[in-house]
Amino acid sequence: MVDSMHMKAPNPQGAMLWRWLNQASEAWVEVNLADLTAAEGAAVGGLVRSGQFQLRQQVDARGGPDEPHVRATCVVTGDFKQALLRALRGAVPEFSDRLVVYPASTAQYRLSGAGVATQAEIRQFGGGAFEEDFLAKSLGFAIPGVVQITDLQYLPPETPKAPEPPEAAADPPAPGLSESDGPAKAAARRTFAWPVPRTEGHVAAYHAARKSEYLTLGRDVLDDKTGAQDQFKKVFGPSAIARALTEKLGTNVHRACRAQDVLKTHTYRNLIQPLIRQPPRKPVDWDEMIAGRVGEDLPEILEEIPFEDEQA
């Protein structure tokens, strides 16, 4: 007797889903989305929407005429299109509702945690028309979009085309611009704010580069040494960090960094601010950082005591 349950007509969509899910791994794999057939594109899109795949892709985002142009690297899963717009507006405070996103054709994909589990399940059944049809029906849903922005760059303003020579006398130049300043210079002077994800990276790097000094000064603060907190603020206060970042990065694209920008970052709030409070308290993981410190300096008094050779 023939089992009629397994005599289903082939489901092309299910077969494609099965193939992509079966060949995927937990490592990132590059794919050119523009080279995919319609069926392949639908399969990959369905696996992302159902949360089986994560997609890592670079996007360009533009706002209105006076808003920035940014390039972001995002890791997404689920029905992410609206979530991506919300994430970009949250990361770039200058963006209004007029936001257009241009994804790159090249992306990377990998199995999510749910995808690993689903892959293990389908491999137990070995494939076939019935299983492929079942897979297509079981993955016909979309989870809420999840977006993580892993890198964000402000791109320089585009130089506008030179205007046609005016027939009548030109209006006087705007305040702050000389008569020799043209549209290109005016555009170049447009600078943008400091989005929190971007600022966080720079503040974290500033802190990491001065880790030894941070631990030394921080320990003096917690030991309540005279003047220790003032010395700590000279290096790690929000204004000091903002000045250092402005000197390092300039103001061609960003405006000058401000203390308020630094105050919003995770590194400042968790690792620096506790030592500036009154009274100061230990930052997050302080004891572990002290325990892991390498190359502790000897007290200065020991430098004056010669070590004797025991064999002399």
Coordinates of N, CA and C in Angstrom, one line a residue, residues 13-233:
Q13 N 9.2 26.4 -3.7 CA 9.6 27.3 -2.6 C 10.2 26.6 -1.4
G14 N 9.5 25.4 -1.1 CA 10.0 24.6 0.1 C 11.4 24.0 -0.2
A15 N 11.6 23.6 -1.5 CA 12.9 23.0 -1.8 C 14.0 24.1 -1.7
M16 N 13.7 25.3 -2.1 CA 14.7 26.3 -2.1 C 15.0 26.7 -0.6
L17 N 13.9 26.8 0.2 CA 14.1 27.1 1.6 C 15.0 26.0 2.3
W18 N 14.7 24.8 1.9 CA 15.4 23.6 2.5 C 16.9 23.7 2.1
R19 N 17.2 24.0 0.8 CA 18.6 24.1 0.4 C 19.3 25.2 1.1
W20 N 18.8 26.4 1.2 CA 19.5 27.4 1.8 C 19.7 27.2 3.3
L21 N 18.7 26.7 4.0 CA 18.8 26.4 5.4 C 19.8 25.3 5.7
N22 N 19.8 24.3 4.8 CA 20.6 23.1 5.1 C 22.1 23.5 4.8
Q23 N 22.4 24.4 3.9 CA 23.8 24.7 3.6 C 24.4 25.8 4.5
A24 N 23.5 26.5 5.3 CA 24.0 27.6 6.1 C 24.8 27.2 7.3
S25 N 25.6 28.1 7.8 CA 26.4 27.8 9.0 C 26.3 29.0 9.9
E26 N 26.9 28.8 11.1 CA 27.0 29.9 12.1 C 28.0 31.0 11.8
A27 N 28.9 30.7 10.8 CA 29.9 31.7 10.3 C 29.3 32.6 9.2
W28 N 29.8 33.8 9.2 CA 29.3 34.7 8.2 C 29.7 34.3 6.8
V29 N 28.8 34.3 5.8 CA 29.1 33.9 4.4 C 28.6 35.1 3.5
E30 N 29.5 35.5 2.6 CA 29.1 36.6 1.8 C 28.2 36.2 0.6
V31 N 27.3 37.0 0.3 CA 26.4 36.8 -0.8 C 26.1 38.1 -1.5
N32 N 26.0 38.0 -2.8 CA 25.6 39.2 -3.6 C 24.1 39.0 -3.9
L33 N 23.3 39.8 -3.3 CA 21.9 39.7 -3.4 C 21.4 40.0 -4.8
A34 N 22.1 40.8 -5.5 CA 21.7 41.2 -6.9 C 21.9 40.0 -7.8
D35 N 22.7 39.0 -7.5 CA 23.0 37.9 -8.3 C 22.0 36.7 -8.1
L36 N 21.1 36.8 -7.1 CA 20.2 35.8 -6.7 C 19.1 35.7 -7.7
T37 N 18.6 34.6 -8.0 CA 17.3 34.5 -8.8 C 16.2 34.9 -7.9
A38 N 15.0 35.1 -8.5 CA 13.8 35.5 -7.7 C 13.5 34.5 -6.7
A39 N 13.6 33.2 -7.0 CA 13.3 32.1 -6.0 C 14.3 32.1 -4.9
E40 N 15.6 32.3 -5.2 CA 16.6 32.4 -4.2 C 16.4 33.6 -3.3
G41 N 16.2 34.7 -3.9 CA 15.9 36.0 -3.1 C 14.7 35.8 -2.1
A42 N 13.7 35.2 -2.6 CA 12.5 34.9 -1.8 C 12.8 34.0 -0.6
A43 N 13.7 33.0 -0.9 CA 14.1 32.0 0.2 C 14.9 32.7 1.2
V44 N 15.9 33.5 0.8 CA 16.7 34.2 1.8 C 15.9 35.2 2.6
G45 N 15.0 36.0 1.9 CA 14.2 36.9 2.6 C 13.3 36.2 3.6
G46 N 12.7 35.1 3.2 CA 11.8 34.4 4.1 C 12.6 33.9 5.3
L47 N 13.8 33.4 5.2 CA 14.6 32.9 6.3 C 15.0 34.1 7.2
V48 N 15.2 35.3 6.7 CA 15.5 36.4 7.5 C 14.2 36.8 8.3
R49 N 13.1 37.0 7.6 CA 11.9 37.4 8.2 C 11.4 36.5 9.3
S50 N 11.6 35.2 9.1 CA 11.2 34.2 10.1 C 12.2 34.0 11.2
G51 N 13.3 34.8 11.2 CA 14.3 34.8 12.2 C 15.3 33.6 12.2
Q52 N 15.4 32.9 11.0 CA 16.3 31.8 10.9 C 17.7 32.3 10.5
F53 N 17.7 33.4 9.8 CA 19.0 34.0 9.3 C 19.2 35.4 9.9
Q54 N 20.4 35.7 10.2 CA 20.8 37.1 10.4 C 21.5 37.6 9.1
L55 N 21.3 38.9 8.8 CA 21.9 39.5 7.6 C 22.7 40.7 8.1
R56 N 23.9 40.7 7.6 CA 24.8 41.9 7.9 C 25.1 42.6 6.6
Q57 N 24.7 43.9 6.6 CA 24.7 44.6 5.4 C 25.1 46.1 5.6
Q58 N 25.7 46.7 4.7 CA 26.0 48.1 4.7 C 25.0 48.9 4.0
V59 N 24.5 50.0 4.6 CA 23.5 50.8 4.0 C 23.9 52.3 4.0
D60 N 23.5 53.0 3.0 CA 23.6 54.5 2.9 C 22.3 55.1 3.3
A61 N 22.3 56.1 4.1 CA 21.0 56.7 4.5 C 21.1 58.2 4.3
R62 N 20.1 58.8 3.7 CA 20.0 60.2 3.4 C 18.8 60.8 4.0
G63 N 18.9 62.0 4.5 CA 17.7 62.7 5.0 C 17.3 63.8 4.0
G64 N 16.8 64.9 4.5 CA 16.5 66.1 3.7 C 17.7 66.8 3.2
P65 N 17.5 67.9 2.4 CA 18.7 68.6 1.9 C 19.7 69.1 2.9
D66 N 19.3 69.5 4.1 CA 20.2 70.0 5.1 C 20.5 68.9 6.1
E67 N 20.2 67.7 5.8 CA 20.5 66.6 6.8 C 21.7 65.8 6.3
P68 N 22.3 65.0 7.2 CA 23.5 64.3 6.9 C 23.3 63.1 5.9
H69 N 24.4 62.6 5.4 CA 24.5 61.4 4.6 C 25.4 60.5 5.4
V70 N 24.9 59.3 5.8 CA 25.6 58.4 6.7 C 25.7 57.1 6.0
R71 N 26.7 56.3 6.4 CA 26.9 54.9 6.0 C 27.0 54.1 7.3
A72 N 26.1 53.1 7.3 CA 26.0 52.3 8.5 C 26.1 50.8 8.2
T73 N 26.8 50.0 9.1 CA 26.8 48.6 9.0 C 25.8 48.0 10.0
C74 N 24.8 47.2 9.5 CA 23.7 46.8 10.4 C 23.7 45.3 10.4
V75 N 23.3 44.7 11.5 CA 23.0 43.3 11.6 C 21.5 43.2 11.9
V76 N 20.7 42.5 11.0 CA 19.3 42.5 11.1 C 18.7 41.1 11.0
T77 N 17.5 41.0 11.6 CA 16.7 39.8 11.4 C 15.3 40.1 11.6
G78 N 14.4 39.2 11.2 CA 13.0 39.5 11.3 C 12.5 40.5 10.2
D79 N 11.3 41.0 10.4 CA 10.7 42.0 9.5 C 11.3 43.4 9.8
F80 N 12.5 43.6 9.3 CA 13.4 44.7 9.9 C 13.3 46.1 9.2
K81 N 12.5 46.2 8.1 CA 12.6 47.4 7.3 C 12.2 48.7 8.1
Q82 N 11.1 48.6 8.8 CA 10.7 49.8 9.6 C 11.6 49.9 10.9
A83 N 12.0 48.8 11.4 CA 12.9 48.8 12.6 C 14.2 49.5 12.2
L84 N 14.7 49.3 11.0 CA 15.9 49.9 10.5 C 15.8 51.4 10.4
L85 N 14.7 51.9 9.9 CA 14.5 53.3 9.8 C 14.5 53.9 11.3
R86 N 13.8 53.2 12.2 CA 13.7 53.7 13.5 C 15.1 53.7 14.2
A87 N 15.9 52.7 13.9 CA 17.2 52.6 14.5 C 18.1 53.7 14.0
L88 N 18.0 54.0 12.7 CA 18.9 55.1 12.1 C 18.5 56.4 12.6
R89 N 17.2 56.7 12.8 CA 16.7 58.0 13.3 C 17.2 58.1 14.8
G90 N 17.2 57.0 15.5 CA 17.7 57.1 16.9 C 19.2 57.3 17.0
A91 N 19.9 56.8 16.0 CA 21.4 56.9 16.0 C 21.9 58.3 15.5
V92 N 21.1 58.9 14.6 CA 21.5 60.1 13.9 C 20.4 61.2 14.3
P93 N 20.7 62.0 15.3 CA 19.6 63.0 15.8 C 19.2 64.0 14.7
E94 N 20.0 64.2 13.7 CA 19.6 65.2 12.7 C 18.5 64.7 11.7
F95 N 18.3 63.4 11.6 CA 17.4 62.8 10.7 C 15.9 63.2 11.1
S96 N 15.2 63.6 10.1 CA 13.7 63.9 10.2 C 13.0 62.6 9.7
D97 N 11.7 62.8 9.4 CA 10.9 61.7 8.8 C 11.3 61.5 7.4
R98 N 12.0 62.4 6.7 CA 12.4 62.2 5.3 C 13.7 61.5 5.3
L99 N 13.6 60.2 5.3 CA 14.8 59.3 5.3 C 14.7 58.2 4.3
V100 N 15.7 58.1 3.4 CA 15.8 57.1 2.4 C 17.0 56.3 2.6
V101 N 16.9 55.0 2.5 CA 18.0 54.0 2.8 C 18.3 53.3 1.5
Y102 N 19.6 53.2 1.2 CA 20.0 52.5 0.0 C 20.9 51.3 0.5
P103 N 20.5 50.1 0.5 CA 21.3 49.0 0.9 C 22.3 48.6 -0.2
A104 N 23.5 48.2 0.2 CA 24.5 47.6 -0.7 C 24.0 46.3 -1.2
S105 N 24.4 45.9 -2.4 CA 24.0 44.6 -3.0 C 24.7 43.4 -2.3
T106 N 25.9 43.7 -1.8 CA 26.7 42.7 -1.1 C 26.3 42.6 0.3
A107 N 26.1 41.4 0.8 CA 25.7 41.2 2.3 C 26.4 40.0 2.8
Q108 N 26.2 39.7 4.0 CA 26.6 38.4 4.6 C 25.4 37.8 5.4
Y109 N 25.4 36.5 5.5 CA 24.3 35.9 6.2 C 24.9 34.8 7.1
R110 N 24.2 34.4 8.1 CA 24.5 33.3 8.9 C 23.3 32.8 9.7
L111 N 23.4 31.6 10.2 CA 22.3 31.1 11.0 C 22.1 31.8 12.3
S112 N 20.9 32.1 12.7 CA 20.7 32.6 14.1 C 20.6 31.5 15.0
G113 N 20.3 31.7 16.3 CA 20.1 30.6 17.3 C 18.9 29.8 16.9
A114 N 17.8 30.4 16.5 CA 16.7 29.7 16.0 C 17.0 28.9 14.8
G115 N 17.8 29.5 13.9 CA 18.1 28.8 12.6 C 18.9 27.5 12.9
V116 N 19.8 27.6 13.9 CA 20.6 26.4 14.2 C 19.7 25.2 14.6
A117 N 18.7 25.6 15.5 CA 17.8 24.6 15.9 C 16.9 24.0 14.8
T118 N 16.4 24.9 13.9 CA 15.6 24.4 12.8 C 16.4 23.6 11.8
Q119 N 17.7 23.9 11.6 CA 18.5 23.1 10.7 C 18.7 21.7 11.3
A120 N 18.9 21.6 12.6 CA 19.1 20.3 13.2 C 17.8 19.5 13.0
E121 N 16.7 20.1 13.1 CA 15.4 19.4 13.0 C 15.2 18.9 11.6
I122 N 15.5 19.7 10.6 CA 15.2 19.3 9.2 C 16.1 18.2 8.8
R123 N 17.3 18.2 9.3 CA 18.3 17.2 8.9 C 17.9 15.8 9.4
Q124 N 17.1 15.8 10.5 CA 16.7 14.5 11.0 C 15.7 13.8 10.1
F125 N 15.1 14.5 9.2 CA 14.1 14.0 8.3 C 14.6 13.6 6.9
G126 N 15.7 14.2 6.5 CA 16.4 13.8 5.3 C 15.8 14.5 4.0
G127 N 14.8 15.3 4.1 CA 14.3 16.0 2.9 C 13.3 15.2 2.2
G128 N 12.8 15.8 1.1 CA 11.7 15.2 0.3 C 10.6 16.1 0.1
A129 N 9.7 15.8 -0.8 CA 8.6 16.8 -1.1 C 7.7 17.1 0.0
F130 N 7.4 16.1 0.8 CA 6.5 16.3 2.0 C 7.2 17.2 3.0
E131 N 8.4 16.9 3.3 CA 9.1 17.7 4.3 C 9.4 19.2 3.8
E132 N 9.7 19.3 2.6 CA 9.9 20.6 2.0 C 8.7 21.5 2.0
D133 N 7.5 20.8 1.7 CA 6.3 21.5 1.7 C 5.9 21.9 3.2
F134 N 6.2 21.1 4.1 CA 5.9 21.4 5.5 C 6.8 22.5 6.0
L135 N 8.1 22.5 5.6 CA 9.0 23.6 6.0 C 8.5 25.0 5.4
A136 N 8.0 25.0 4.2 CA 7.5 26.3 3.6 C 6.4 26.8 4.4
K137 N 5.5 25.9 4.8 CA 4.3 26.3 5.5 C 4.6 26.8 6.9
S138 N 5.6 26.1 7.6 CA 5.9 26.4 8.9 C 6.7 27.6 9.1
L139 N 7.4 28.1 8.0 CA 8.2 29.3 8.1 C 7.5 30.5 7.4
G140 N 6.2 30.4 7.2 CA 5.4 31.4 6.6 C 5.0 32.5 7.5
F141 N 5.9 33.0 8.4 CA 5.6 34.0 9.4 C 6.7 35.0 9.4
A142 N 6.6 36.1 10.1 CA 7.6 37.1 10.3 C 7.7 37.5 11.8
I143 N 8.9 37.5 12.3 CA 9.0 38.0 13.7 C 9.3 39.5 13.7
P144 N 9.1 40.2 14.8 CA 9.4 41.6 14.8 C 10.9 41.9 14.5
G145 N 11.1 42.9 13.7 CA 12.5 43.2 13.3 C 13.4 43.6 14.4
V146 N 14.6 43.1 14.3 CA 15.7 43.4 15.3 C 16.8 44.0 14.5
V147 N 17.4 45.1 14.9 CA 18.4 45.8 14.2 C 19.5 46.2 15.2
Q148 N 20.7 45.9 14.8 CA 21.9 46.3 15.6 C 22.8 47.1 14.7
I149 N 23.1 48.4 15.0 CA 24.0 49.2 14.2 C 25.4 49.0 14.7
T150 N 26.3 48.4 14.0 CA 27.7 48.1 14.5 C 28.7 49.1 14.1
D151 N 28.4 49.9 13.1 CA 29.3 51.0 12.7 C 28.5 52.1 12.0
L152 N 28.9 53.3 12.2 CA 28.2 54.5 11.7 C 29.2 55.5 11.3
Q153 N 29.2 56.0 10.1 CA 30.1 57.0 9.6 C 29.3 58.1 8.9
Y154 N 29.6 59.3 9.3 CA 29.1 60.5 8.6 C 30.0 60.7 7.4
L155 N 29.3 60.9 6.2 CA 30.0 61.1 5.0 C 30.1 62.6 4.7
P156 N 31.2 63.1 4.1 CA 31.3 64.5 3.8 C 30.2 65.0 2.9
P157 N 29.7 66.2 3.1 CA 28.6 66.8 2.3 C 29.0 66.8 0.8
E158 N 28.1 66.5 0.0 CA 28.4 66.5 -1.5 C 28.5 68.0 -1.9
T159 N 29.4 68.2 -2.8 CA 29.6 69.5 -3.4 C 28.6 69.8 -4.4
P160 N 27.8 70.9 -4.2 CA 26.7 71.2 -5.2 C 27.3 71.7 -6.5
K161 N 26.5 71.6 -7.5 CA 26.9 72.1 -8.8 C 27.0 73.6 -8.7
A162 N 27.9 74.2 -9.5 CA 28.1 75.6 -9.5 C 26.8 76.3 -10.1
P163 N 26.3 77.3 -9.5 CA 25.1 77.9 -10.1 C 25.4 78.7 -11.4
E164 N 24.4 78.9 -12.2 CA 24.6 79.7 -13.4 C 24.9 81.2 -13.0
P165 N 25.7 81.9 -13.8 CA 26.0 83.3 -13.4 C 24.8 84.1 -13.4
P166 N 24.6 84.9 -12.3 CA 23.4 85.7 -12.2 C 23.4 86.8 -13.3
E167 N 22.2 87.2 -13.7 CA 22.1 88.3 -14.7 C 22.1 89.6 -14.0
A168 N 21.5 89.6 -12.8 CA 21.5 90.9 -12.0 C 22.6 90.8 -10.9
A169 N 22.7 91.9 -10.2 CA 23.7 91.9 -9.1 C 23.3 90.9 -8.1
A170 N 24.3 90.2 -7.6 CA 24.1 89.2 -6.6 C 23.7 89.8 -5.2
D171 N 23.0 89.0 -4.4 CA 22.7 89.5 -3.1 C 24.0 89.5 -2.3
P172 N 24.0 90.3 -1.2 CA 25.2 90.3 -0.4 C 25.4 89.0 0.3
P173 N 26.7 88.6 0.5 CA 27.0 87.3 1.1 C 26.3 87.1 2.5
A174 N 26.0 85.9 2.9 CA 25.4 85.6 4.2 C 26.5 85.9 5.3
P175 N 26.0 86.3 6.5 CA 27.0 86.6 7.6 C 27.9 85.4 7.8
G176 N 29.1 85.6 8.0 CA 30.1 84.6 8.3 C 30.8 84.0 7.0
L177 N 30.3 84.4 5.8 CA 30.9 84.0 4.6 C 31.5 85.2 3.9
S178 N 32.7 85.1 3.3 CA 33.3 86.1 2.6 C 32.8 86.1 1.1
E179 N 33.0 87.1 0.4 CA 32.5 87.1 -1.0 C 33.2 86.0 -1.8
S180 N 34.4 85.6 -1.4 CA 35.1 84.5 -2.2 C 34.5 83.1 -1.9
D181 N 33.7 83.0 -0.8 CA 33.2 81.7 -0.5 C 32.0 81.3 -1.4
G182 N 32.2 80.2 -2.0 CA 31.2 79.7 -2.9 C 30.3 78.6 -2.3
P183 N 29.4 78.0 -3.1 CA 28.6 76.9 -2.5 C 29.3 75.8 -1.9
A184 N 30.5 75.4 -2.6 CA 31.2 74.3 -2.1 C 31.7 74.5 -0.6
K185 N 32.2 75.8 -0.4 CA 32.7 76.1 0.9 C 31.6 76.2 1.9
A186 N 30.4 76.7 1.5 CA 29.3 76.8 2.4 C 28.8 75.4 2.8
A187 N 28.8 74.4 1.8 CA 28.4 73.1 2.1 C 29.4 72.4 3.0
A188 N 30.7 72.7 2.8 CA 31.7 72.1 3.6 C 31.6 72.5 5.1
R189 N 31.0 73.7 5.3 CA 30.9 74.2 6.7 C 29.7 73.6 7.4
R190 N 28.9 72.9 6.7 CA 27.8 72.2 7.4 C 28.4 71.1 8.2
T191 N 28.2 71.1 9.5 CA 28.7 70.0 10.3 C 27.6 69.4 11.1
F192 N 27.8 68.1 11.6 CA 26.7 67.4 12.2 C 27.0 67.0 13.6
A193 N 26.0 66.6 14.3 CA 26.1 66.3 15.7 C 26.9 65.0 15.9
W194 N 27.0 64.6 17.2 CA 27.7 63.3 17.6 C 26.7 62.3 18.0
P195 N 26.3 61.3 17.1 CA 25.4 60.3 17.5 C 26.0 59.4 18.6
V196 N 25.2 58.9 19.5 CA 25.7 58.2 20.6 C 26.5 57.0 20.2
P197 N 26.1 56.1 19.3 CA 26.9 54.9 18.9 C 28.3 55.3 18.5
R198 N 28.4 56.4 17.7 CA 29.7 56.9 17.2 C 30.5 57.4 18.4
T199 N 29.9 58.3 19.2 CA 30.6 58.9 20.3 C 31.1 57.8 21.3
E200 N 30.3 56.8 21.5 CA 30.7 55.7 22.4 C 32.0 55.0 22.0
G201 N 32.1 54.8 20.7 CA 33.4 54.2 20.2 C 34.6 55.0 20.5
H202 N 34.5 56.4 20.3 CA 35.6 57.2 20.5 C 35.9 57.4 22.0
V203 N 34.9 57.5 22.9 CA 35.1 57.6 24.3 C 35.7 56.3 24.9
A204 N 35.2 55.1 24.4 CA 35.8 53.9 24.8 C 37.3 53.7 24.4
A205 N 37.6 54.2 23.2 CA 39.0 54.2 22.8 C 39.9 55.1 23.6
Y206 N 39.3 56.3 23.9 CA 40.1 57.2 24.8 C 40.4 56.6 26.2
H207 N 39.4 55.9 26.7 CA 39.5 55.3 28.0 C 40.5 54.1 28.0
A208 N 40.4 53.3 26.9 CA 41.3 52.2 26.8 C 42.7 52.6 26.6
A209 N 43.0 53.7 25.9 CA 44.4 54.1 25.7 C 45.0 54.6 27.0
R210 N 44.2 55.0 28.0 CA 44.7 55.6 29.2 C 44.3 54.7 30.4
K211 N 44.2 53.4 30.2 CA 43.7 52.4 31.2 C 44.6 52.5 32.5
S212 N 45.9 52.5 32.3 CA 46.8 52.5 33.4 C 46.6 53.8 34.3
E213 N 46.6 54.9 33.6 CA 46.4 56.2 34.3 C 45.0 56.2 35.0
Y214 N 44.0 55.7 34.3 CA 42.7 55.6 34.9 C 42.7 54.8 36.2
L215 N 43.4 53.7 36.2 CA 43.4 52.9 37.4 C 44.2 53.5 38.5
T216 N 45.3 54.2 38.2 CA 46.1 54.8 39.2 C 45.3 56.0 39.8
L217 N 44.8 56.9 39.0 CA 44.1 58.0 39.5 C 42.8 57.6 40.2
G218 N 42.1 56.6 39.6 CA 40.9 56.2 40.2 C 41.1 55.6 41.6
R219 N 42.2 54.9 41.8 CA 42.5 54.3 43.1 C 42.8 55.4 44.1
D220 N 43.5 56.5 43.7 CA 43.7 57.6 44.5 C 42.4 58.3 44.9
V221 N 41.5 58.4 44.0 CA 40.2 59.0 44.3 C 39.5 58.2 45.4
L222 N 39.4 56.9 45.2 CA 38.8 56.0 46.2 C 39.5 56.0 47.5
D223 N 40.8 56.2 47.5 CA 41.6 56.3 48.8 C 41.4 57.7 49.4
D224 N 40.7 58.6 48.8 CA 40.4 59.9 49.3 C 41.7 60.8 49.5
K225 N 42.6 60.6 48.5 CA 43.8 61.4 48.6 C 43.5 62.9 48.2
T226 N 44.2 63.8 48.8 CA 44.0 65.2 48.6 C 44.2 65.6 47.1
G227 N 43.2 66.2 46.5 CA 43.4 66.7 45.1 C 43.2 65.6 44.0
A228 N 43.0 64.3 44.5 CA 43.0 63.2 43.5 C 41.8 63.4 42.5
Q229 N 40.6 63.8 43.0 CA 39.5 63.9 42.1 C 39.6 65.0 41.1
D230 N 40.3 66.1 41.5 CA 40.5 67.2 40.6 C 41.5 66.7 39.5
Q231 N 42.5 66.0 39.9 CA 43.4 65.4 38.9 C 42.8 64.5 37.9
F232 N 41.9 63.6 38.5 CA 41.1 62.7 37.7 C 40.3 63.4 36.6
K233 N 39.6 64.5 37.0 CA 38.7 65.3 36.1 C 39.5 65.9 35.0

